Amino acid sequence: MSAPTTIDAVERARDAAARESWAEAYALLHAHDQHPSRGLTADDLSMLADAAWWSGHVDESVTARLRAHAACLAADDHRGAGLASWWLHYEYLGLGRPAAAAGWLHRARHHLEGLPDCPEQCFLAWSDAEEARARGDHEAALAAARRMTALALGSGSPDLLALSRQAESGVLLAAGRRAEALALLDDAMCAVSAGELSGMFTGWLYCLALTQCMEAADFGRAVEWTNAAMEWCAPPWPGHPSEDDRGTRTEPADVSGSTPLPMTVPSDENPFRGVCRAHRVEVLDLLGVWALAEAEARQACREVPVDCLESAAAAYYAAGDVQRRQGRLDEAAVSYGHAHELGRIPQPGLALLRLAQGRADAAVAGVDLALACRSEPHHDLLGRARLLAARAEVALAVRDVPGAADAAAELDALAGDVPLLRALAETALGSVALAERSGEAPRLLRRALAGWLELRVPYEAAQVRMLLAAADRAGGDEEAARLELAAARAVFERLGAVPDARRAAALLSAGARRRLPGGLTAREAEVLRLVASGGTNKDIARALVISEHTVARHLNNIFARLGVGSRAAATAYAYAHGLV
């Protein structure tokens, strides 16, 4: 009577796995496997390993995979043993055990390298491409990625073909061949968005593509794929109870507190959800949807599996950025600390926090060390660009204009024609030009503002408006300065960026208090002060870095506004109205 029941349980588990109902498959196989008399085949053990992984039981997944490898060896199945070995390499790598991972990768090579071409060799080619890319050998990496593509085409597997396209895209991007890389990535993601792939490869490719888009600073693609990934991740997941069926959910740990991070995801969760959500936090942060970004960061930290703790680190870091810009400096320090505990260098956010706390020397030291550690800009374009932008900002804060200029120049060279990086670069260049009192500042800052507005990144756009207001006032256009400050203050208030909103309001009030007598502009008042101090037109031109012709034009305007006909009369007016 027990045999049919046993067979039925395994068959039901196979059916559940085919439907990607992993929680159901895991429950059936786990219960079946508790009885020593009930054996599982190598394929069933691999299925148990997959189901355990999807259900958040990482240790059980590894144990089942080890048994599957042994069963394949006993059956003299080298392809099966090679695939099990590669998966063990991958899982041990995620668990932070590189020595064990290296050993299993060596075993995978031993099992597979002497065989005729087979789908399992795709994974070896992928590992070869990743290793070559890590050591900077782009030619070898590209050859391995293209070998993977050839094997995938021969296998007829949509999963492997999409993964090979993504792998080749990553290699091309690292080699600086951006247009080719993104075309291949789009090709791979077509299969994902069309629902042509299995759940494992769908989640895998979302994760890889989102990381790639953010590192490449391709903000448009990042927005598109994070939205799609979160829609795919959303419950109900096949075979899992819906939100209503589960009842009240446990409140996630606060990212600003000290609650320990869980080491596994609940068994009713899609394990890619925390990873995809962490990427979504970065996108929401840039879009200025800060309340949702912080809530998503909390959720990502609750969901993240043990082998993806770097995703939790990214979520903590993004939450720290939101808290810092809202003036919640103590909470930001805690969030950056959690990110650091999980292995992320929390820069440049921590340096900008120190700057906000008045610790400029610590800010300079922190961002300089992070730049030294991040020596390969093409691996993470956006990461290095943000560090360089912060380096320019903190250098200007300590009046190191040459240092800021160096950082801005490197950022300019790095940015190319990538819109997000271009906006960062022109913001930094405009800031330096403003500090140098260069006439180029308004042009650079207006280009930066246009870039941020086109990208729909509100906080950075408002920061540029603050710089433009300073440039407008320096040029004597008080009305334009007030318009920029008012627009910036409105954005800061909407975002909850309290310190910036207060600064914009203070500058607006100062501008109102500084309304000049006689209808003079700020530049005309500056010229009049220099006239009153005895300066000639040549002296004034040299002091203000303008031409003598411009000085003469300003003087004509001053005489007309004040109703005076000589320099002596204009000087008397200046003293009488407190301009000197």
CSV table of C-alpha atoms in Angstrom, one decimal, residues 267-463:
chain,number,residue,atom,x,y,z
A,267,SER,CA,9.7,29.8,2.6
A,268,ASP,CA,6.8,31.5,0.9
A,269,GLU,CA,9.0,34.1,-0.8
A,270,ASN,CA,10.5,34.5,-4.2
A,271,PRO,CA,14.2,34.7,-3.3
A,272,PHE,CA,14.9,37.2,-6.1
A,273,ARG,CA,12.5,39.7,-4.6
A,274,GLY,CA,15.0,41.2,-2.1
A,275,VAL,CA,17.7,41.5,-4.7
A,276,CYS,CA,15.4,43.1,-7.3
A,277,ARG,CA,13.9,45.4,-4.6
A,278,ALA,CA,17.4,46.6,-3.5
A,279,HIS,CA,18.0,47.7,-7.1
A,280,ARG,CA,14.5,49.4,-7.1
A,281,VAL,CA,15.6,51.4,-4.0
A,282,GLU,CA,18.4,53.0,-5.9
A,283,VAL,CA,16.1,53.9,-8.8
A,284,LEU,CA,13.4,55.4,-6.4
A,285,ASP,CA,16.1,57.3,-4.6
A,286,LEU,CA,17.2,59.0,-7.8
A,287,LEU,CA,13.6,59.7,-8.9
A,288,GLY,CA,13.0,61.4,-5.6
A,289,VAL,CA,10.4,59.0,-4.3
A,290,TRP,CA,12.2,58.9,-0.9
A,291,ALA,CA,9.4,57.7,1.4
A,292,LEU,CA,8.8,54.7,-0.8
A,293,ALA,CA,12.6,54.2,-1.3
A,294,GLU,CA,13.1,53.9,2.5
A,295,ALA,CA,10.1,51.6,2.9
A,296,GLU,CA,11.4,49.4,0.1
A,297,ALA,CA,14.9,49.3,1.7
A,298,ARG,CA,13.4,48.0,4.9
A,299,GLN,CA,11.5,45.3,2.9
A,300,ALA,CA,14.6,44.4,0.9
A,301,CYS,CA,16.6,43.8,4.0
A,302,ARG,CA,13.8,41.5,5.4
A,303,GLU,CA,13.6,39.5,2.2
A,304,VAL,CA,17.3,39.2,1.2
A,305,PRO,CA,18.7,35.6,1.2
A,306,VAL,CA,21.9,34.6,2.9
A,307,ASP,CA,23.9,34.5,-0.3
A,308,CYS,CA,22.9,38.0,-1.4
A,309,LEU,CA,23.8,40.2,1.6
A,310,GLU,CA,25.5,42.7,-0.8
A,311,SER,CA,21.9,43.6,-1.8
A,312,ALA,CA,21.0,44.3,1.8
A,313,ALA,CA,24.1,46.5,2.1
A,314,ALA,CA,23.0,48.4,-1.0
A,315,ALA,CA,19.6,48.9,0.5
A,316,TYR,CA,21.0,50.2,3.8
A,317,TYR,CA,23.3,52.5,1.9
A,318,ALA,CA,20.5,54.0,-0.1
A,319,ALA,CA,18.4,54.5,3.0
A,320,GLY,CA,21.4,56.3,4.6
A,321,ASP,CA,21.4,58.7,1.6
A,322,VAL,CA,17.7,59.5,2.0
A,323,GLN,CA,18.1,60.1,5.7
A,324,ARG,CA,21.2,62.3,5.2
A,325,ARG,CA,19.5,64.6,2.7
A,326,GLN,CA,16.5,64.9,5.0
A,327,GLY,CA,18.7,66.0,7.8
A,328,ARG,CA,18.3,62.8,9.8
A,329,LEU,CA,22.1,62.6,10.3
A,330,ASP,CA,22.2,60.2,13.3
A,331,GLU,CA,19.9,57.7,11.5
A,332,ALA,CA,22.0,58.0,8.3
A,333,ALA,CA,25.2,57.2,10.3
A,334,VAL,CA,23.5,54.0,11.6
A,335,SER,CA,22.4,53.0,8.1
A,336,TYR,CA,25.9,53.6,6.7
A,337,GLY,CA,27.3,51.5,9.5
A,338,HIS,CA,25.0,48.6,8.7
A,339,ALA,CA,26.1,48.8,5.0
A,340,HIS,CA,29.7,48.7,6.1
A,341,GLU,CA,29.1,45.7,8.4
A,342,LEU,CA,27.7,43.8,5.3
A,343,GLY,CA,30.8,44.5,3.3
A,344,ARG,CA,30.1,47.8,1.4
A,345,ILE,CA,32.3,50.8,1.6
A,346,PRO,CA,29.6,53.4,2.4
A,347,GLN,CA,31.0,56.2,0.2
A,348,PRO,CA,30.5,58.8,-0.9
A,349,GLY,CA,27.5,59.0,1.4
A,350,LEU,CA,29.5,58.8,4.6
A,351,ALA,CA,31.9,61.6,3.4
A,352,LEU,CA,28.9,63.9,2.6
A,353,LEU,CA,27.5,63.1,6.0
A,354,ARG,CA,30.8,64.1,7.6
A,355,LEU,CA,30.7,67.3,5.6
A,356,ALA,CA,27.2,68.0,6.9
A,357,GLN,CA,28.4,67.4,10.4
A,358,GLY,CA,31.2,70.0,9.9
A,359,ARG,CA,34.0,67.3,9.8
A,360,ALA,CA,35.4,68.4,6.4
A,361,ASP,CA,38.8,66.7,7.0
A,362,ALA,CA,37.1,63.4,7.6
A,363,ALA,CA,35.0,63.9,4.4
A,364,VAL,CA,38.1,64.5,2.3
A,365,ALA,CA,40.0,61.5,3.8
A,366,GLY,CA,37.0,59.2,3.3
A,367,VAL,CA,36.3,60.0,-0.3
A,368,ASP,CA,40.0,59.9,-1.2
A,369,LEU,CA,40.4,56.4,0.3
A,370,ALA,CA,37.3,55.2,-1.5
A,371,LEU,CA,38.6,56.5,-4.9
A,372,ALA,CA,42.0,54.8,-4.3
A,373,CYS,CA,40.1,51.5,-3.6
A,374,ARG,CA,38.0,51.8,-6.7
A,375,SER,CA,40.8,51.6,-9.3
A,376,GLU,CA,38.9,50.2,-12.3
A,377,PRO,CA,36.3,52.9,-13.4
A,378,HIS,CA,34.8,50.8,-16.2
A,379,HIS,CA,33.7,48.1,-13.7
A,380,ASP,CA,31.3,50.5,-12.1
A,381,LEU,CA,31.0,53.8,-14.0
A,382,LEU,CA,28.3,55.2,-11.8
A,383,GLY,CA,30.1,54.3,-8.5
A,384,ARG,CA,33.3,56.1,-9.6
A,385,ALA,CA,31.4,59.0,-11.0
A,386,ARG,CA,29.6,59.6,-7.8
A,387,LEU,CA,32.9,59.4,-5.8
A,388,LEU,CA,34.5,62.0,-8.2
A,389,ALA,CA,31.4,64.3,-7.9
A,390,ALA,CA,31.6,64.1,-4.1
A,391,ARG,CA,35.4,64.7,-4.2
A,392,ALA,CA,34.8,67.9,-6.1
A,393,GLU,CA,32.1,69.0,-3.6
A,394,VAL,CA,34.2,68.3,-0.5
A,395,ALA,CA,37.3,70.0,-2.1
A,396,LEU,CA,35.3,73.1,-2.7
A,397,ALA,CA,34.0,73.0,0.9
A,398,VAL,CA,37.7,73.2,2.1
A,399,ARG,CA,38.6,75.8,-0.5
A,400,ASP,CA,40.7,73.4,-2.5
A,401,VAL,CA,39.7,74.7,-5.9
A,402,PRO,CA,42.6,73.0,-7.8
A,403,GLY,CA,41.6,69.6,-6.2
A,404,ALA,CA,38.0,70.1,-7.1
A,405,ALA,CA,39.0,71.0,-10.7
A,406,ASP,CA,41.1,67.8,-11.0
A,407,ALA,CA,38.1,65.7,-9.8
A,408,ALA,CA,35.7,67.5,-12.2
A,409,ALA,CA,38.1,67.0,-15.1
A,410,GLU,CA,38.4,63.3,-14.4
A,411,LEU,CA,34.7,63.0,-14.1
A,412,ASP,CA,34.3,64.9,-17.4
A,413,ALA,CA,36.6,62.4,-19.2
A,414,LEU,CA,34.8,59.5,-17.7
A,415,ALA,CA,31.3,60.7,-18.5
A,416,GLY,CA,31.4,60.5,-22.3
A,417,ASP,CA,27.9,60.9,-23.7
A,418,VAL,CA,26.1,58.9,-20.9
A,419,PRO,CA,23.3,61.3,-19.8
A,420,LEU,CA,23.4,60.5,-16.1
A,421,LEU,CA,27.2,60.9,-16.0
A,422,ARG,CA,27.1,63.9,-18.2
A,423,ALA,CA,24.8,65.7,-15.8
A,424,LEU,CA,27.1,64.8,-12.9
A,425,ALA,CA,30.2,66.0,-14.8
A,426,GLU,CA,28.6,69.3,-15.8
A,427,THR,CA,27.4,70.0,-12.3
A,428,ALA,CA,30.9,69.5,-11.0
A,429,LEU,CA,32.5,71.6,-13.8
A,430,GLY,CA,29.9,74.3,-13.2
A,431,SER,CA,30.6,74.3,-9.4
A,432,VAL,CA,34.3,74.7,-10.0
A,433,ALA,CA,33.8,77.5,-12.6
A,434,LEU,CA,31.6,79.3,-10.1
A,435,ALA,CA,34.3,79.1,-7.4
A,436,GLU,CA,36.8,80.4,-9.9
A,437,ARG,CA,34.4,83.2,-10.9
A,438,SER,CA,34.5,82.1,-14.5
A,439,GLY,CA,32.0,83.3,-17.0
A,440,GLU,CA,31.6,79.7,-18.1
A,441,ALA,CA,29.7,78.8,-14.8
A,442,PRO,CA,26.2,79.8,-16.0
A,443,ARG,CA,26.5,77.9,-19.3
A,444,LEU,CA,27.8,74.7,-17.6
A,445,LEU,CA,25.2,74.8,-14.8
A,446,ARG,CA,22.3,75.4,-17.3
A,447,ARG,CA,23.4,72.3,-19.2
A,448,ALA,CA,23.6,70.4,-16.0
A,449,LEU,CA,20.1,71.5,-15.0
A,450,ALA,CA,18.7,70.5,-18.4
A,451,GLY,CA,20.3,67.1,-18.0
A,452,TRP,CA,18.8,66.4,-14.6
A,453,LEU,CA,15.4,67.6,-15.6
A,454,GLU,CA,15.4,65.4,-18.7
A,455,LEU,CA,16.4,62.4,-16.5
A,456,ARG,CA,13.6,63.4,-14.0
A,457,VAL,CA,16.1,63.4,-11.1
A,458,PRO,CA,14.7,66.2,-8.9
A,459,TYR,CA,17.1,66.6,-6.0
A,460,GLU,CA,20.2,67.0,-8.1
A,461,ALA,CA,18.3,69.4,-10.3
A,462,ALA,CA,17.3,71.5,-7.3
A,463,GLN,CA,21.0,71.6,-6.1
